[in-house]
Coordinates of C-alpha atoms and ligand atoms in Angstrom, one line a residue:
M280 CA 0.0 0.0 0.0
I281 CA 1.2 3.5 -0.9
I282 CA -0.1 6.4 1.2
A283 CA 1.0 9.8 -0.1
S284 CA 0.4 13.4 1.1
N285 CA 0.6 16.3 -1.3
F286 CA 1.0 19.5 0.8
K287 CA 0.5 21.7 -2.3
T288 CA 1.1 25.3 -1.2
N289 CA 0.7 24.6 2.5
H290 CA 3.1 24.3 5.4
T291 CA 6.5 26.0 6.1
R292 CA 9.9 24.4 6.6
T293 CA 9.4 24.4 10.4
S294 CA 5.9 22.8 10.3
T295 CA 7.1 20.3 7.7
N296 CA 9.9 19.3 9.9
E297 CA 7.5 18.8 12.8
Y298 CA 5.1 16.9 10.6
I299 CA 7.7 14.5 9.3
E300 CA 9.2 13.8 12.7
F301 CA 5.7 13.1 14.1
V302 CA 4.8 10.8 11.2
E303 CA 8.1 8.9 11.4
E304 CA 7.6 8.3 15.1
F305 CA 4.1 7.1 14.4
I306 CA 5.2 4.7 11.7
K307 CA 7.7 3.1 14.1
K308 CA 5.3 3.0 17.1
E309 CA 2.3 1.6 15.1
N310 CA 4.3 -0.7 12.8
I311 CA 2.9 0.9 9.7
S312 CA 3.9 -1.2 6.7
S313 CA 2.7 1.1 3.9
D314 CA 5.2 3.1 1.8
V315 CA 4.6 6.7 3.0
Y316 CA 5.3 9.7 0.7
V317 CA 5.2 13.4 1.6
F318 CA 5.4 16.1 -1.1
P319 CA 6.1 19.4 0.8
P320 CA 6.7 22.8 -0.9
S321 CA 10.2 23.2 -2.3
T322 CA 11.3 25.4 0.5
A323 CA 10.7 22.5 2.9
L324 CA 12.5 19.7 1.1
M325 CA 14.7 17.6 3.4
N326 CA 16.3 14.3 3.9
S327 CA 14.2 11.8 5.8
R328 CA 14.3 8.3 7.1
S329 CA 11.1 6.2 6.9
V330 CA 9.0 8.8 5.0
F331 CA 9.9 9.3 1.3
V332 CA 10.1 13.0 0.8
G333 CA 9.4 14.1 -2.8
A334 CA 9.2 17.2 -4.9
Q335 CA 5.9 18.6 -6.1
N336 CA 7.6 20.0 -9.2
A337 CA 11.0 20.8 -10.7
Y338 CA 12.3 22.1 -14.0
P339 CA 13.8 19.3 -16.2
V340 CA 17.4 20.5 -16.2
Q341 CA 20.4 20.0 -14.0
S342 CA 20.7 23.8 -13.5
G343 CA 20.2 26.8 -15.6
S344 CA 18.3 30.1 -16.2
F345 CA 14.7 29.4 -15.3
T346 CA 13.8 32.2 -12.9
G347 CA 11.6 31.0 -10.0
E348 CA 12.1 27.3 -10.7
I349 CA 14.2 24.7 -9.0
A350 CA 16.0 21.9 -10.9
L351 CA 17.8 18.6 -10.3
E352 CA 20.8 20.2 -8.6
Q353 CA 18.6 21.7 -5.8
L354 CA 16.8 18.4 -5.3
Q355 CA 20.1 16.5 -5.1
E356 CA 21.3 18.7 -2.3
F357 CA 18.5 17.1 -0.1
G358 CA 18.8 13.6 -1.5
I359 CA 15.4 13.9 -3.2
K360 CA 14.7 11.0 -5.5
S361 CA 10.9 11.3 -6.0
I362 CA 8.7 13.7 -7.9
L363 CA 5.1 14.4 -8.8
I364 CA 4.6 15.0 -12.6
G365 CA 1.4 16.0 -14.4
H366 CA -0.6 17.1 -11.4
S367 CA -4.0 18.5 -12.4
E368 CA -3.2 21.9 -10.8
R369 CA 0.0 22.2 -12.9
R370 CA -1.9 21.2 -16.0
H371 CA -4.9 23.5 -15.5
V372 CA -3.8 26.3 -13.2
L373 CA -0.2 26.6 -14.4
K374 CA -1.1 25.6 -18.0
E375 CA 1.7 23.0 -18.4
S376 CA 1.3 21.4 -21.8
Q377 CA 1.4 17.7 -22.4
E378 CA 4.6 18.2 -24.4
F379 CA 6.3 19.9 -21.4
I380 CA 5.0 17.2 -19.1
N381 CA 6.5 14.5 -21.4
S382 CA 9.9 16.2 -21.3
K383 CA 9.8 16.4 -17.5
F384 CA 9.0 12.7 -17.4
E385 CA 11.8 11.8 -19.7
F386 CA 14.3 13.9 -17.7
F387 CA 13.4 12.6 -14.3
K388 CA 13.2 9.0 -15.7
N389 CA 16.8 9.4 -17.0
S390 CA 17.7 10.7 -13.5
E391 CA 16.2 7.5 -12.1
F392 CA 13.6 9.3 -9.9
M393 CA 10.5 7.6 -8.5
I394 CA 7.9 9.3 -10.6
T395 CA 4.3 9.7 -9.4
Y396 CA 2.6 10.5 -12.7
C397 CA -0.9 12.1 -12.4
I398 CA -3.7 11.5 -14.8
G399 CA -7.4 12.4 -14.8
E400 CA -10.3 13.9 -16.6
P401 CA -12.4 17.0 -16.2
L402 CA -16.1 16.8 -15.3
E403 CA -17.5 17.3 -18.8
I404 CA -15.6 14.2 -20.0
R405 CA -16.6 12.1 -17.0
Q406 CA -20.3 13.0 -17.8
K407 CA -19.9 11.4 -21.2
G408 CA -18.9 8.0 -19.8
L409 CA -16.0 5.6 -19.2
K410 CA -15.1 5.2 -22.8
E411 CA -14.5 9.0 -23.2
V412 CA -12.6 9.1 -19.9
L413 CA -10.2 6.4 -21.1
E414 CA -9.8 8.2 -24.5
Y415 CA -8.9 11.4 -22.6
I416 CA -6.5 9.7 -20.3
S417 CA -4.8 7.8 -23.3
L418 CA -3.6 11.2 -24.5
Q419 CA -2.0 11.9 -21.1
L420 CA -0.2 8.6 -21.4
E421 CA 0.7 8.6 -25.1
S422 CA 4.3 9.6 -24.8
I423 CA 4.9 8.2 -21.3
D424 CA 7.2 5.2 -20.8
M425 CA 4.8 3.0 -18.9
S426 CA 7.3 0.2 -18.6
Y427 CA 9.5 2.5 -16.4
E428 CA 10.2 0.5 -13.3
N429 CA 10.0 3.4 -10.8
L430 CA 6.6 4.5 -11.9
I431 CA 3.6 5.2 -9.7
V432 CA 0.4 6.4 -11.5
A433 CA -2.1 8.5 -9.6
Y434 CA -5.6 8.6 -11.1
E435 CA -7.1 11.9 -9.9
P436 CA -10.3 13.1 -11.6
V437 CA -10.0 16.9 -11.9
W438 CA -13.6 17.4 -10.6
A439 CA -12.9 15.4 -7.4
I440 CA -9.7 17.4 -6.4
G441 CA -10.2 19.8 -3.5
T442 CA -14.0 19.7 -3.9
G443 CA -15.0 17.4 -1.1
V444 CA -16.7 15.2 -3.7
S445 CA -14.8 12.0 -4.2
A446 CA -15.5 9.8 -7.2
T447 CA -18.0 7.0 -6.4
M448 CA -16.7 3.6 -5.4
E449 CA -18.2 2.3 -8.7
D450 CA -16.3 4.9 -10.8
I451 CA -13.1 4.3 -9.0
K452 CA -13.5 0.5 -9.4
S453 CA -14.3 0.6 -13.1
T454 CA -11.7 3.2 -14.0
H455 CA -8.9 1.5 -12.1
S456 CA -9.8 -1.9 -13.5
A457 CA -9.9 -0.6 -17.0
L458 CA -6.6 1.3 -16.6
K459 CA -4.9 -1.8 -15.1
N460 CA -6.2 -4.0 -17.9
I461 CA -5.1 -1.6 -20.7
Y462 CA -1.8 -0.5 -19.3
G463 CA -0.8 -3.1 -16.8
F464 CA 0.1 -0.5 -14.1
K465 CA 1.6 -2.1 -11.0
N466 CA 1.1 0.9 -8.7
L467 CA -2.1 2.8 -9.3
L468 CA -3.2 5.3 -6.7
Y469 CA -6.5 7.1 -6.4
G470 CA -6.7 10.8 -5.5
G471 CA -9.5 13.4 -5.1
S472 CA -11.3 14.2 -1.8
V473 CA -9.9 11.2 0.0
N474 CA -10.6 11.6 3.7
L475 CA -10.7 9.8 7.0
D476 CA -14.2 8.5 6.4
N477 CA -13.8 7.2 2.9
V478 CA -10.1 6.1 2.8
A479 CA -10.5 2.5 4.1
S480 CA -13.3 1.7 1.6
I481 CA -11.2 3.3 -1.3
V482 CA -8.1 1.3 -0.6
D483 CA -10.2 -1.8 -0.3
I484 CA -11.3 -1.5 -3.9
E485 CA -9.7 -4.0 -6.2
G486 CA -7.1 -2.2 -8.4
V487 CA -6.4 0.5 -5.9
D488 CA -2.8 0.3 -4.6
G489 CA -2.9 3.4 -2.5
V490 CA -4.0 7.0 -2.3
L491 CA -2.6 10.5 -3.0
I492 CA -4.2 12.9 -0.5
G493 CA -4.3 16.7 -0.3
T494 CA -6.6 18.5 2.1
A495 CA -7.3 15.7 4.5
S496 CA -3.6 14.9 5.0
W497 CA -2.4 18.4 6.0
K498 CA -2.8 17.9 9.7
K499 CA -0.2 15.4 11.0
E500 CA -2.7 13.8 13.4
H501 CA -5.2 13.2 10.6
F502 CA -2.6 11.8 8.3
C503 CA -1.5 9.4 11.0
E504 CA -5.1 8.3 11.6
I505 CA -5.3 7.6 7.8
L506 CA -2.0 5.5 8.1
K507 CA -3.5 3.5 10.9
K508 CA -6.9 2.9 9.2
T509 CA -5.2 1.7 6.0
N510 CA -2.4 -0.3 7.5
K511 CA -2.4 -3.8 6.1
L512 CA -5.5 -3.1 4.0
G513 CA -5.6 -3.7 0.2
G514 CA -3.6 -6.0 -1.9
R515 CA 0.0 -4.8 -1.2
Ligands
13P57 P1 -7.6 16.7 -2.3 O1 -7.4 15.5 -1.4 O2 -7.6 18.0 -1.5 O3 -8.9 16.5 -3.1 O4 -6.4 16.8 -3.3 C1 -6.1 15.7 -4.0 C2 -4.8 16.0 -4.8 O5 -4.8 16.8 -5.6 C3 -3.7 15.2 -4.4 O6 -2.6 15.4 -5.3

């Protein structure tokens, strides 16, 4: 089971430190067997022990002239080996093109990062049905090396992110099952309004290998409760 927290634009370096220390203690005390990932803002990147700390974003170069960005060199300073690519907020709010996302994927694959690659459809596509959803997602995967061994895929329907409205259990089940059948993903996470009340049922769905959580994971106590509720559930 993979349980991941995306801080987005929340937390400081100090609070991230406290959060990770707290979670690492909890993992030890409660014998949590899941792989736990935390993606803090880039000002709070740090080395860690049992929690995998990853970057939410980076520019696909070793170093260079890209004002406001960080690149591989800055990640390496903290021993960061994990990154989110293709998150819906970067696609839709920051207008990253699929072409740019593909180049990020290639760069961080060549740098042997653990890549959590995010896919997902907007509401108007979901309303048309599963066939259209799969067609939409196929374009997000077209130039992605799906045989890359350090690949985690996160299915995050755009309309379920930060809205408090998670996809239904049926939608998650049918979408994950179709994606696994078509692409053979080994690690397929669900994300989008996962919370303390729905997380156990979601990770119990066949084809769900873990969750990528935003809002409900930002308080360390809540994230730890989620780790406890999901410990040893699901297939992994
Ligand atoms: P929420 O859990 O706040 O819906 O965010 C999901 C997400 O975008 C995780 O990457």
